Amino acid sequence: MRVREAISPGSISKASPASSCNTCPYRGTAPALNDLVAGQIDLIVDQTSNSINQIRAGTIRAYAVTDDKRVESAPDIPTTDEAGLPGFHMTLWSGLWVPKGTPAEIVAKLNAAAVEALNDPAVRKQLENLGLQMPPQDQMAPQALGTWQKAEIAKWWPMIKAADVKVE
């Protein structure tokens, strides 16, 4: 879980020099969330969908969402900008990939099926209940995903390299 280490407590400390965090590596969210609920650790930086039920139950408190806008299904949670950590933005995103050289018509057909599924009201509602937000329709195209991925690599690669993160 080295990448999680590199972009959570250390990044918070760098983004806000007044803060101080120690890294405590975990093999996933479940054990980290258990320790947070039990009071063994003070904070985790993780995706909303993993912790939204604990937040709603009141067993943990959300400090902020690491986006520039609030989560629609949890509007009481401020953004990092609002909570005093301006510019600390990282969002979860997912995409579908196919092998290089896949015919364009196959890519278009798969994309259309995925967009149709994501636009189903029941699917959308379930994802939103988990704290996930769908991108605008124009961002649900293969070209938009490629552009987003390149921008994310350009954003995070310098930090990963500077932290000397290694895959374990």
Short mmCIF file of C-alpha atoms in Angstrom, two decimals:
data_model
loop_
_atom_site.label_atom_id
_atom_site.label_comp_id
_atom_site.label_asym_id
_atom_site.label_seq_id
_atom_site.Cartn_x
_atom_site.Cartn_y
_atom_site.Cartn_z
CA MET A 1 0.00 0.00 0.00
CA ARG A 2 2.91 2.34 -0.62
CA VAL A 3 0.95 4.66 -2.89
CA ARG A 4 -1.64 5.22 -0.16
CA GLU A 5 1.22 6.09 2.19
CA ALA A 6 2.74 8.55 -0.23
CA ILE A 7 -0.42 10.51 -0.90
CA SER A 8 -2.07 10.60 2.50
CA PRO A 9 -0.42 11.61 5.77
CA GLY A 10 2.80 12.79 4.18
CA SER A 11 0.92 14.88 1.65
CA ILE A 12 -1.19 16.39 4.41
CA SER A 13 1.94 17.35 6.32
CA LYS A 14 3.45 18.93 3.21
CA ALA A 15 0.22 20.71 2.30
CA SER A 16 -0.17 22.09 5.81
CA PRO A 17 3.17 22.58 7.58
CA ALA A 18 1.37 23.05 10.92
CA SER A 19 0.17 19.46 10.78
CA SER A 20 2.17 16.39 11.62
CA CYS A 21 1.23 12.86 10.63
CA ASN A 22 2.99 9.54 10.85
CA THR A 23 2.43 6.91 8.21
CA CYS A 24 1.00 3.60 9.36
CA PRO A 25 0.75 1.20 6.41
CA TYR A 26 -2.27 -1.10 6.19
CA ARG A 27 -3.11 -3.93 3.83
CA GLY A 28 -6.42 -2.32 2.92
CA THR A 29 -9.19 -0.10 4.12
CA ALA A 30 -11.02 -2.65 6.30
CA PRO A 31 -8.27 -3.02 8.92
CA ALA A 32 -7.53 0.71 8.84
CA LEU A 33 -11.21 1.56 9.30
CA ASN A 34 -11.48 -0.95 12.15
CA ASP A 35 -8.54 0.71 13.91
CA LEU A 36 -10.01 4.16 13.30
CA VAL A 37 -13.35 3.13 14.85
CA ALA A 38 -11.47 1.53 17.78
CA GLY A 39 -9.43 4.69 18.36
CA GLN A 40 -6.09 3.03 17.53
CA ILE A 41 -5.34 5.60 14.80
CA ASP A 42 -6.45 9.20 14.39
CA LEU A 43 -7.24 9.49 10.70
CA ILE A 44 -7.32 7.78 7.34
CA VAL A 45 -7.54 9.21 3.86
CA ASP A 46 -9.75 6.96 1.81
CA GLN A 47 -12.60 6.92 -0.66
CA THR A 48 -16.02 7.95 0.56
CA SER A 49 -17.67 4.69 -0.50
CA ASN A 50 -15.61 2.74 2.05
CA SER A 51 -16.49 4.92 5.01
CA ILE A 52 -19.83 6.58 4.28
CA ASN A 53 -21.82 4.05 6.32
CA GLN A 54 -19.58 4.57 9.38
CA ILE A 55 -19.91 8.33 8.93
CA ARG A 56 -23.70 8.09 8.72
CA ALA A 57 -23.77 5.80 11.78
CA GLY A 58 -21.72 8.34 13.73
CA THR A 59 -18.89 5.93 14.57
CA ILE A 60 -16.36 8.11 12.74
CA ARG A 61 -16.34 11.78 11.80
CA ALA A 62 -15.55 13.03 8.33
CA TYR A 63 -13.07 15.89 8.29
CA ALA A 64 -13.37 16.71 4.60
CA VAL A 65 -13.75 15.35 1.10
CA THR A 66 -10.64 15.69 -1.05
CA ASP A 67 -12.47 17.24 -3.97
CA ASP A 68 -13.18 20.80 -4.96
CA LYS A 69 -16.93 20.21 -4.51
CA ARG A 70 -19.00 18.54 -1.83
CA VAL A 71 -20.37 15.02 -2.23
CA GLU A 72 -24.05 15.23 -3.16
CA SER A 73 -25.07 12.34 -0.91
CA ALA A 74 -23.18 13.82 2.07
CA PRO A 75 -23.52 17.59 1.68
CA ASP A 76 -22.60 18.32 5.32
CA ILE A 77 -19.00 17.19 4.77
CA PRO A 78 -16.88 20.19 3.73
CA THR A 79 -14.28 20.13 0.98
CA THR A 80 -10.60 20.27 1.88
CA ASP A 81 -10.60 23.88 0.65
CA GLU A 82 -13.37 24.71 3.13
CA ALA A 83 -11.74 22.73 5.94
CA GLY A 84 -8.43 24.60 5.78
CA LEU A 85 -6.38 22.42 3.44
CA PRO A 86 -6.68 24.42 0.21
CA GLY A 87 -5.70 22.71 -3.01
CA PHE A 88 -5.49 19.22 -1.47
CA HIS A 89 -7.58 17.48 -4.12
CA MET A 90 -7.53 13.81 -5.02
CA THR A 91 -10.51 11.94 -6.29
CA LEU A 92 -11.29 8.33 -6.95
CA TRP A 93 -11.94 7.50 -10.55
CA SER A 94 -12.52 4.30 -12.44
CA GLY A 95 -12.37 3.40 -16.08
CA LEU A 96 -12.69 0.49 -18.46
CA TRP A 97 -9.73 -0.44 -20.63
CA VAL A 98 -9.39 -2.76 -23.59
CA PRO A 99 -6.27 -4.12 -25.27
CA LYS A 100 -4.43 -1.77 -27.60
CA GLY A 101 -5.63 -2.24 -31.15
CA THR A 102 -9.22 -3.08 -30.22
CA PRO A 103 -11.40 -1.95 -33.15
CA ALA A 104 -13.02 1.47 -32.62
CA GLU A 105 -16.51 0.05 -33.18
CA ILE A 106 -15.99 -2.45 -30.34
CA VAL A 107 -14.72 0.34 -28.05
CA ALA A 108 -17.76 2.46 -28.96
CA LYS A 109 -20.14 -0.44 -28.30
CA LEU A 110 -18.58 -1.21 -24.89
CA ASN A 111 -18.61 2.48 -23.96
CA ALA A 112 -22.27 2.83 -24.95
CA ALA A 113 -23.20 -0.18 -22.80
CA ALA A 114 -21.25 1.16 -19.80
CA VAL A 115 -22.77 4.64 -20.14
CA GLU A 116 -26.25 3.13 -20.43
CA ALA A 117 -25.71 1.09 -17.25
CA LEU A 118 -24.33 4.10 -15.36
CA ASN A 119 -27.30 6.19 -16.45
CA ASP A 120 -29.81 3.65 -15.12
CA PRO A 121 -31.61 5.43 -12.26
CA ALA A 122 -31.30 2.46 -9.86
CA VAL A 123 -27.57 2.09 -10.54
CA ARG A 124 -27.00 5.83 -10.23
CA LYS A 125 -28.89 5.99 -6.95
CA GLN A 126 -26.89 3.09 -5.47
CA LEU A 127 -23.57 4.64 -6.53
CA GLU A 128 -24.60 8.04 -5.17
CA ASN A 129 -25.65 6.43 -1.86
CA LEU A 130 -22.08 5.14 -1.63
CA GLY A 131 -20.78 8.67 -2.02
CA LEU A 132 -19.71 8.19 -5.63
CA GLN A 133 -20.43 10.85 -8.20
CA MET A 134 -20.77 10.32 -11.93
CA PRO A 135 -18.89 12.56 -14.30
CA PRO A 136 -20.84 14.67 -16.78
CA GLN A 137 -21.96 12.85 -19.94
CA ASP A 138 -19.24 14.46 -22.08
CA GLN A 139 -16.62 12.98 -19.74
CA MET A 140 -17.90 9.41 -20.20
CA ALA A 141 -16.13 8.89 -23.51
CA PRO A 142 -12.89 7.01 -24.19
CA GLN A 143 -11.09 10.17 -25.30
CA ALA A 144 -12.11 11.97 -22.11
CA LEU A 145 -10.85 9.07 -19.99
CA GLY A 146 -7.51 9.16 -21.82
CA THR A 147 -7.19 12.90 -21.23
CA TRP A 148 -8.11 12.51 -17.54
CA GLN A 149 -5.65 9.65 -17.04
CA LYS A 150 -2.79 11.63 -18.59
CA ALA A 151 -3.60 14.62 -16.37
CA GLU A 152 -3.67 12.41 -13.25
CA ILE A 153 -0.32 10.86 -14.15
CA ALA A 154 1.18 14.31 -14.67
CA LYS A 155 -0.26 15.46 -11.32
CA TRP A 156 0.79 12.51 -9.16
CA TRP A 157 3.95 11.15 -10.79
CA PRO A 158 6.26 13.88 -9.41
CA MET A 159 5.05 13.19 -5.85
CA ILE A 160 5.37 9.44 -6.26
CA LYS A 161 8.88 9.83 -7.68
CA ALA A 162 9.94 12.34 -5.00
CA ALA A 163 8.68 10.01 -2.26
CA ASP A 164 10.60 7.13 -3.87
CA VAL A 165 7.47 4.96 -3.79
CA LYS A 166 8.08 1.35 -4.73
CA VAL A 167 5.58 -1.35 -5.63
CA GLU A 168 5.65 -4.14 -3.06
#
